[in-house]
Short mmCIF file of N, CA, C and O in Angstrom, two decimals:
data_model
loop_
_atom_site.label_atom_id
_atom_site.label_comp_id
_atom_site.label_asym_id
_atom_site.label_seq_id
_atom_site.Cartn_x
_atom_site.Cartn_y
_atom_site.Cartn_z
N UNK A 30 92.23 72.33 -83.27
CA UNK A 30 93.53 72.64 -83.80
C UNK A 30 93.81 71.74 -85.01
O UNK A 30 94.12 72.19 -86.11
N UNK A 31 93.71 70.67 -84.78
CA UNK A 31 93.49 69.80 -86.16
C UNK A 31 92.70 69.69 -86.71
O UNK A 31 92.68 68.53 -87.13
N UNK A 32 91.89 70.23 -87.05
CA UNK A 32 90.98 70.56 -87.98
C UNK A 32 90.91 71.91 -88.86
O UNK A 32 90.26 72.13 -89.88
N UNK A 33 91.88 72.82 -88.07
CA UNK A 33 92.53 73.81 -88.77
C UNK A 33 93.47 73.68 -89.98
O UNK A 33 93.38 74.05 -91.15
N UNK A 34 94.54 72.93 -89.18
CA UNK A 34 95.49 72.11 -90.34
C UNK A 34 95.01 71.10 -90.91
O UNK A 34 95.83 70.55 -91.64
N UNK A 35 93.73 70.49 -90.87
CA UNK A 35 93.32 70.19 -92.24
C UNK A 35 92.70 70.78 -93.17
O UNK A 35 92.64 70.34 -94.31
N UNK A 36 92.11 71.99 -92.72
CA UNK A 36 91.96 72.94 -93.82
C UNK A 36 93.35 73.53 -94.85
O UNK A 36 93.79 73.44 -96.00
N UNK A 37 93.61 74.08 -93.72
CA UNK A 37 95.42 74.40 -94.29
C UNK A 37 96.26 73.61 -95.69
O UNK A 37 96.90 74.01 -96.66
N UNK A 38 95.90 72.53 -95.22
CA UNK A 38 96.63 71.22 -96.06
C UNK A 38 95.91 70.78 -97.00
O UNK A 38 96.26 70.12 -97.98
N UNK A 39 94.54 71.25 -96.62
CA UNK A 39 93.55 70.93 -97.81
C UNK A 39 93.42 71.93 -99.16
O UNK A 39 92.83 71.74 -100.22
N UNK A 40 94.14 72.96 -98.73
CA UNK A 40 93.95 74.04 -100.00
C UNK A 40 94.85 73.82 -100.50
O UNK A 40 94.66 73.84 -101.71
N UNK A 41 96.10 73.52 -100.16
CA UNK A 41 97.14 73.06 -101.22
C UNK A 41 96.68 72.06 -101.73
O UNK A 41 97.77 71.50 -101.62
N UNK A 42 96.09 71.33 -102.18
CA UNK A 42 96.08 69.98 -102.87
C UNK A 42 97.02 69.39 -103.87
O UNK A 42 96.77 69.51 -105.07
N UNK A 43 98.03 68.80 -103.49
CA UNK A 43 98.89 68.05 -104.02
C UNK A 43 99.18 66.66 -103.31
O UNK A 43 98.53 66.52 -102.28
N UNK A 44 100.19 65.40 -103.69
CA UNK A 44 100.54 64.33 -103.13
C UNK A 44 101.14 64.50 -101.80
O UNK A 44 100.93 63.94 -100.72
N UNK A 45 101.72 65.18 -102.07
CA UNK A 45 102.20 65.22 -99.86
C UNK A 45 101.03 65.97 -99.28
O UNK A 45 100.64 65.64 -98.17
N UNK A 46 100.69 66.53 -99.65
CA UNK A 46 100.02 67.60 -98.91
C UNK A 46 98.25 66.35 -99.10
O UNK A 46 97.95 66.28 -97.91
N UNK A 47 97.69 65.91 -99.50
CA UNK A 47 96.81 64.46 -99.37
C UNK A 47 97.39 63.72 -98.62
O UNK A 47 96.56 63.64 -97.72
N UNK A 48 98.41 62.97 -98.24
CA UNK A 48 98.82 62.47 -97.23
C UNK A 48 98.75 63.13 -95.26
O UNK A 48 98.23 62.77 -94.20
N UNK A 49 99.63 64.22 -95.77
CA UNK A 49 99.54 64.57 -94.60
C UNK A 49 98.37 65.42 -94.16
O UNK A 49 98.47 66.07 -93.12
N UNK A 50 97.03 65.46 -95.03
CA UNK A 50 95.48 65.59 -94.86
C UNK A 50 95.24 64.41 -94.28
O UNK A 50 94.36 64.50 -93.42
N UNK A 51 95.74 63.20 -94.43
CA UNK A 51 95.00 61.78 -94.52
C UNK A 51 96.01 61.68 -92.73
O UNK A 51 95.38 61.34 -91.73
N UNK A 52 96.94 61.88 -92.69
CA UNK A 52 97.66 61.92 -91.51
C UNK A 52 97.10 62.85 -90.25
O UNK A 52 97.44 62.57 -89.10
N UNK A 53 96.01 64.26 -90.62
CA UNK A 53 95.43 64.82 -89.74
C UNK A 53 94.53 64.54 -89.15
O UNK A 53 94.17 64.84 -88.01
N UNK A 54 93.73 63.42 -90.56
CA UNK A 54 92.24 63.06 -90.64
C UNK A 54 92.32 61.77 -89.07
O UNK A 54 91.59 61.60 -88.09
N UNK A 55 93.63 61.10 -89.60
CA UNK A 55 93.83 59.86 -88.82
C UNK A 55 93.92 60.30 -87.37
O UNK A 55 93.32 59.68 -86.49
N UNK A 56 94.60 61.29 -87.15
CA UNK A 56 94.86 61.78 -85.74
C UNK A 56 93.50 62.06 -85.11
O UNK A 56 92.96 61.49 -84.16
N UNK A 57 92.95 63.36 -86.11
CA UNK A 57 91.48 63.23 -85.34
C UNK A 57 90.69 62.36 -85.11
O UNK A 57 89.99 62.71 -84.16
N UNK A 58 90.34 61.08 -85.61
CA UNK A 58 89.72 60.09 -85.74
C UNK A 58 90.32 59.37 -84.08
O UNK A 58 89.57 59.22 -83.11
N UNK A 59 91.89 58.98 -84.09
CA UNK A 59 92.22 58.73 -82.94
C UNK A 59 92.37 59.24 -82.14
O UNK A 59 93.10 58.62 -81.36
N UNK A 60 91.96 60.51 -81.66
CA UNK A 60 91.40 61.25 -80.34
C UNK A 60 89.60 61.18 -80.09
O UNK A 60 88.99 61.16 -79.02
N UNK A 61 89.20 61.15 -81.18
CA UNK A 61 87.45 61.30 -80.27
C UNK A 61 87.79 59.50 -80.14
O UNK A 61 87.54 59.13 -78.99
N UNK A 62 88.13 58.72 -80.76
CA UNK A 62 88.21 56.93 -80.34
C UNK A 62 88.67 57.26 -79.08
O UNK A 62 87.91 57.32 -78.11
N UNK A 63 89.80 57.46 -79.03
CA UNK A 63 90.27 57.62 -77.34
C UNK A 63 89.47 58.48 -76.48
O UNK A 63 89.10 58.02 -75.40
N UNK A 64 89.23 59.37 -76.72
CA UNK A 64 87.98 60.20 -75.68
C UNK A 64 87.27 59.60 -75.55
O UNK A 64 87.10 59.56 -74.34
N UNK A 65 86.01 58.43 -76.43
CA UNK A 65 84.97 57.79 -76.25
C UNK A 65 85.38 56.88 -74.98
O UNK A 65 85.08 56.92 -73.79
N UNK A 66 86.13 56.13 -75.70
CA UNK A 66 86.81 55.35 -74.60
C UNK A 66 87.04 55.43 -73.54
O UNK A 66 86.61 54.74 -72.62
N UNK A 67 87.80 56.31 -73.51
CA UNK A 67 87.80 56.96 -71.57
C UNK A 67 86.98 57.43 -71.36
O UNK A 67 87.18 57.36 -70.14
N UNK A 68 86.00 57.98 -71.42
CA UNK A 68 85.01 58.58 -71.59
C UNK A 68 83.78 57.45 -70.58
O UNK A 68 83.15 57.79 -69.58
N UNK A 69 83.78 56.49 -71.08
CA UNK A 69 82.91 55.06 -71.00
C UNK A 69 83.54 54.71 -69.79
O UNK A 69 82.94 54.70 -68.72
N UNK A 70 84.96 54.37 -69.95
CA UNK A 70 85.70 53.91 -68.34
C UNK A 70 85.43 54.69 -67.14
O UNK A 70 85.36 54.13 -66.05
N UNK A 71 85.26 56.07 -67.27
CA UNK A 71 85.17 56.50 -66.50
C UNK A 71 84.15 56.89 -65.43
O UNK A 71 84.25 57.29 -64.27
N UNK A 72 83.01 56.57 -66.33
CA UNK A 72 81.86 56.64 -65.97
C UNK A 72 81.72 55.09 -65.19
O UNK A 72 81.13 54.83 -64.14
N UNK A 73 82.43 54.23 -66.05
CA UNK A 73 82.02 52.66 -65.85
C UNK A 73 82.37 52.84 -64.31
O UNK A 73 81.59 52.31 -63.51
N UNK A 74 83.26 53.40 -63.92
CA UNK A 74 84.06 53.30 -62.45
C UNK A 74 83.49 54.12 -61.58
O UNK A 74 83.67 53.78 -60.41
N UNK A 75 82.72 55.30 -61.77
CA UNK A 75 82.26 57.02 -61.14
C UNK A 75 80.97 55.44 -60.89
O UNK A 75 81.06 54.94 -59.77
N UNK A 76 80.23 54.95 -61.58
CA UNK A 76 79.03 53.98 -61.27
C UNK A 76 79.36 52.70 -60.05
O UNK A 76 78.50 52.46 -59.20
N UNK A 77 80.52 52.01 -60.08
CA UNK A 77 80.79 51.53 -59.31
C UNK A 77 81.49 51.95 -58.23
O UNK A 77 82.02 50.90 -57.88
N UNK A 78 81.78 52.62 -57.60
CA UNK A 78 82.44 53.62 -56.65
C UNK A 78 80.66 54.03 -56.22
O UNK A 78 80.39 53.34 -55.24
N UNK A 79 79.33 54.96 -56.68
CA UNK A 79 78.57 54.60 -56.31
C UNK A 79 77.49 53.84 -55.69
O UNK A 79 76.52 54.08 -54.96
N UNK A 80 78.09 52.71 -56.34
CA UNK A 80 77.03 51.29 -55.92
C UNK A 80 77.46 50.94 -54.76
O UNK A 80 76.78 50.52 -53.82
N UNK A 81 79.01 51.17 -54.81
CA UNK A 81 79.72 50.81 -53.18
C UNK A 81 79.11 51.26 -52.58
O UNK A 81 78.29 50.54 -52.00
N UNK A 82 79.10 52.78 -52.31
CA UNK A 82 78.43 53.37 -51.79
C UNK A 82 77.11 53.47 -51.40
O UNK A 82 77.00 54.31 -50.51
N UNK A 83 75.99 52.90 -51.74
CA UNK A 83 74.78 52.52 -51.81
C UNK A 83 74.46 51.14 -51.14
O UNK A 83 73.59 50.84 -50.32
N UNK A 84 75.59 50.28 -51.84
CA UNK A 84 75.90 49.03 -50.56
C UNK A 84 75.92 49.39 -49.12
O UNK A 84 75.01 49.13 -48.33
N UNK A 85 77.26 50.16 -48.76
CA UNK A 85 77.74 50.52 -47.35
C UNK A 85 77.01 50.86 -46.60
O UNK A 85 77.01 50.34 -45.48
N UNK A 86 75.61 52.42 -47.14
CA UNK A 86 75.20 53.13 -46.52
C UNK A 86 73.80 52.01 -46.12
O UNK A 86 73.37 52.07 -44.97
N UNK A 87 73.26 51.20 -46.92
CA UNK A 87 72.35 50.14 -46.54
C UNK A 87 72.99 48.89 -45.56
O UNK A 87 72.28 48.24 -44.79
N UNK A 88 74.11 48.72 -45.69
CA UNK A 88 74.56 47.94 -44.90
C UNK A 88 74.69 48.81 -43.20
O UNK A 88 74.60 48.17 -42.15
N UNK A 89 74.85 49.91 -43.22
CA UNK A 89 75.35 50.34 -42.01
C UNK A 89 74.09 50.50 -41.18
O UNK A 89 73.96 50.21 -39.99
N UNK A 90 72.71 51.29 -42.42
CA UNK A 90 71.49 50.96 -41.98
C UNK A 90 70.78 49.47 -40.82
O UNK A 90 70.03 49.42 -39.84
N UNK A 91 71.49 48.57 -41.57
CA UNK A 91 70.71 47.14 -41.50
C UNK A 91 71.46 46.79 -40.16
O UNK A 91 70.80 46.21 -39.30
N UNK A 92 72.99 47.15 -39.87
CA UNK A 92 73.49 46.75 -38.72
C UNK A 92 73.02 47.78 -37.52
O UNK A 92 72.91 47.49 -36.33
N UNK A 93 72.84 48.62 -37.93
CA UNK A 93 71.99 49.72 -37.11
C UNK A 93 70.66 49.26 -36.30
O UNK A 93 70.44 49.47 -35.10
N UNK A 94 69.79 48.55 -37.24
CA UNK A 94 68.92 48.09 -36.78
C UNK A 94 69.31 46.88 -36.15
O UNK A 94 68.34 46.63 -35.44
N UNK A 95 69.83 46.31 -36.05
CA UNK A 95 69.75 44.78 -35.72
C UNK A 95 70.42 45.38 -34.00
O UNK A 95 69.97 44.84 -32.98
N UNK A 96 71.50 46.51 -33.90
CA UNK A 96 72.03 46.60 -32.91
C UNK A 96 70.85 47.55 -31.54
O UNK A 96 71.12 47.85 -30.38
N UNK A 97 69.57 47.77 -32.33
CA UNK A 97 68.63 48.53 -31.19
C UNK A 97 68.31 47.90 -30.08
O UNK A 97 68.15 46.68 -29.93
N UNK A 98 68.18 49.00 -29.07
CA UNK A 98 67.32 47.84 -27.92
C UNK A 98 65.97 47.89 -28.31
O UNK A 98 65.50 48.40 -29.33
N UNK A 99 65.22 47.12 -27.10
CA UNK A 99 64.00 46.45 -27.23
C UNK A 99 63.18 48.04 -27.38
O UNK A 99 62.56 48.42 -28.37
N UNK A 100 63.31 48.48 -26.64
CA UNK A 100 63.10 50.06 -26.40
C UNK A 100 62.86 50.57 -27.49
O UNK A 100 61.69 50.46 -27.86
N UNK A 101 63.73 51.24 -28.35
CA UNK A 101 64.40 51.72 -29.51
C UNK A 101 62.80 51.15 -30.58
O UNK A 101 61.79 51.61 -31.10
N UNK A 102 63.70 49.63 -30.35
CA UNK A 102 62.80 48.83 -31.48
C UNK A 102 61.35 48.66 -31.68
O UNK A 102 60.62 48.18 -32.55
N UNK A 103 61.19 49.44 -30.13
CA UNK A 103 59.06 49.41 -30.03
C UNK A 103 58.79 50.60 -30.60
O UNK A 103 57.78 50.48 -31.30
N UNK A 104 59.44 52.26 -30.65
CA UNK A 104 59.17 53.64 -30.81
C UNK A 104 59.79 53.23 -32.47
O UNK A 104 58.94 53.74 -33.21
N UNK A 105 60.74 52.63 -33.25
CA UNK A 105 60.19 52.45 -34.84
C UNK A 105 59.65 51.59 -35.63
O UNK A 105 59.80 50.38 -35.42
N UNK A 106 59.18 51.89 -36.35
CA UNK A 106 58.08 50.67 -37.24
C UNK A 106 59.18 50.46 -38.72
O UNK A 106 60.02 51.22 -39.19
N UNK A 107 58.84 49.48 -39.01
CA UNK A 107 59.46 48.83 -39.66
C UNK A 107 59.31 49.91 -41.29
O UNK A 107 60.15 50.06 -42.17
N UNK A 108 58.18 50.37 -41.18
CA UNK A 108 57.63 51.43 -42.50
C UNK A 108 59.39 52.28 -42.38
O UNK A 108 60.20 52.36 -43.31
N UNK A 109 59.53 52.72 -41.20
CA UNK A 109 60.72 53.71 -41.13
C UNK A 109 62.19 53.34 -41.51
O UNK A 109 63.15 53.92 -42.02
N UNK A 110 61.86 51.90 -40.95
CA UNK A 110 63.86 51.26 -41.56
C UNK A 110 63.42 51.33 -43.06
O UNK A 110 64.04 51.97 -43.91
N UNK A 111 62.08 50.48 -43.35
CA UNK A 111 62.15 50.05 -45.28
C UNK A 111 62.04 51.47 -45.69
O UNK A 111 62.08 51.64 -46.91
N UNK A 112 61.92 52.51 -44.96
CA UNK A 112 61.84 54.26 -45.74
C UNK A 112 63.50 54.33 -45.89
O UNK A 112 64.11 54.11 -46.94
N UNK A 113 63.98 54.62 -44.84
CA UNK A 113 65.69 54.89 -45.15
C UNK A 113 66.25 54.02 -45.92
O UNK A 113 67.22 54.47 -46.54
N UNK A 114 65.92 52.62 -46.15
CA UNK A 114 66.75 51.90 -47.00
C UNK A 114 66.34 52.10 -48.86
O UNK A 114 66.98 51.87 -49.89
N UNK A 115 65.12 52.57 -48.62
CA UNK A 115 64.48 52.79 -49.87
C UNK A 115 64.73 53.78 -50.66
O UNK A 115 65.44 53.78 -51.67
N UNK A 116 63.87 55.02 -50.00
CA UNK A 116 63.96 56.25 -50.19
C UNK A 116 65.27 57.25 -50.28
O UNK A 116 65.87 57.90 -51.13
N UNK A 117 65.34 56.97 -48.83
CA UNK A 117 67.00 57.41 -48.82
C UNK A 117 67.76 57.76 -49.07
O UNK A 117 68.17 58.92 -49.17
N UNK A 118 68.55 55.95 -49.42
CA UNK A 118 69.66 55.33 -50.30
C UNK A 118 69.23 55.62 -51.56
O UNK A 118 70.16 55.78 -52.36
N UNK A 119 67.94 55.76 -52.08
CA UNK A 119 68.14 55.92 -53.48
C UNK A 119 69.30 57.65 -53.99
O UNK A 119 70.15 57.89 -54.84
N UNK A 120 68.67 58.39 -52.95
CA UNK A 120 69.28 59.90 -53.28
C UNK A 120 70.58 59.11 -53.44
O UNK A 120 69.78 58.93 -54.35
N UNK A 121 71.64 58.51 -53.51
CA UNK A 121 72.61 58.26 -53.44
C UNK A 121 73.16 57.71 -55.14
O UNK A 121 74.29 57.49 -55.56
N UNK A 122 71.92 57.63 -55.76
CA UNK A 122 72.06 57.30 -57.14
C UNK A 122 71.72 58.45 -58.33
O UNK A 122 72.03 58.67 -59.50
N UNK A 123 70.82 59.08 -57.19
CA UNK A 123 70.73 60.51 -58.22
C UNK A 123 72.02 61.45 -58.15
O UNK A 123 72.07 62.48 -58.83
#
C-alpha cells in the first residue's frame, strides 16, 4: 500500500509532493525495521520455549530411570536410556 503512494506522489514531482515521497519512503523503511525485529524476537523465544522443552522431556527421562526397580533395570540396557535421551529428544528440535 505504501509503495503505491509512492508511486502516486512520485509522478507529481514537486516540493511537497518530495517530502511527502520522503515521508512514505520513511514509513516503509520503519515497518520492514520493525518486522525484522519482531521477527528475530520471536523466533529468539519460539527457540527457548523449545529448549525448555528438550530440558523437561530429558529430565523426566533421567528421573524415570533412576525411579526403576532392580527388575525393570536388568530387562534395559543402558544403549536404550542413551537412545531416548539422544535420538528422541532430538525430534524435539526438528
Amino acid at each position: 500500500m505504501l509503495i503505491i503512494k509512492v508511486k502516486v506522489v512520485l509522478k507529481k514531482i514537486n516540493s511537497a509532493a518530495l517530502h511527502e515521497a520522503y515521508a512514505y519512503v520513511a514509513g516503509l523503511s520503519a515497518c520492514v525495521l520493525m518486522w525484522a525485529v519482531l521477527h528475530n524476537v520471536y523466533f529468539y523465544h519460539i527457540q527457548r520455549v523449545g529448549m525448555r522443552l528438550r530440558v523437561a522431556v530429558c529430565h523426566m527421562i533421567y528421573c524415570k530411570s533412576l525411579h526403576l526397580s532392580s527388575s525393570a533395570m536388568g530387562k534395559t540396557t543402558t544403549g536404550q536410556i542413551v537412545n531416548l535421551l539422544s535420538n528422541d529428544v532430538n525430534r524435539f528440535n526438528q
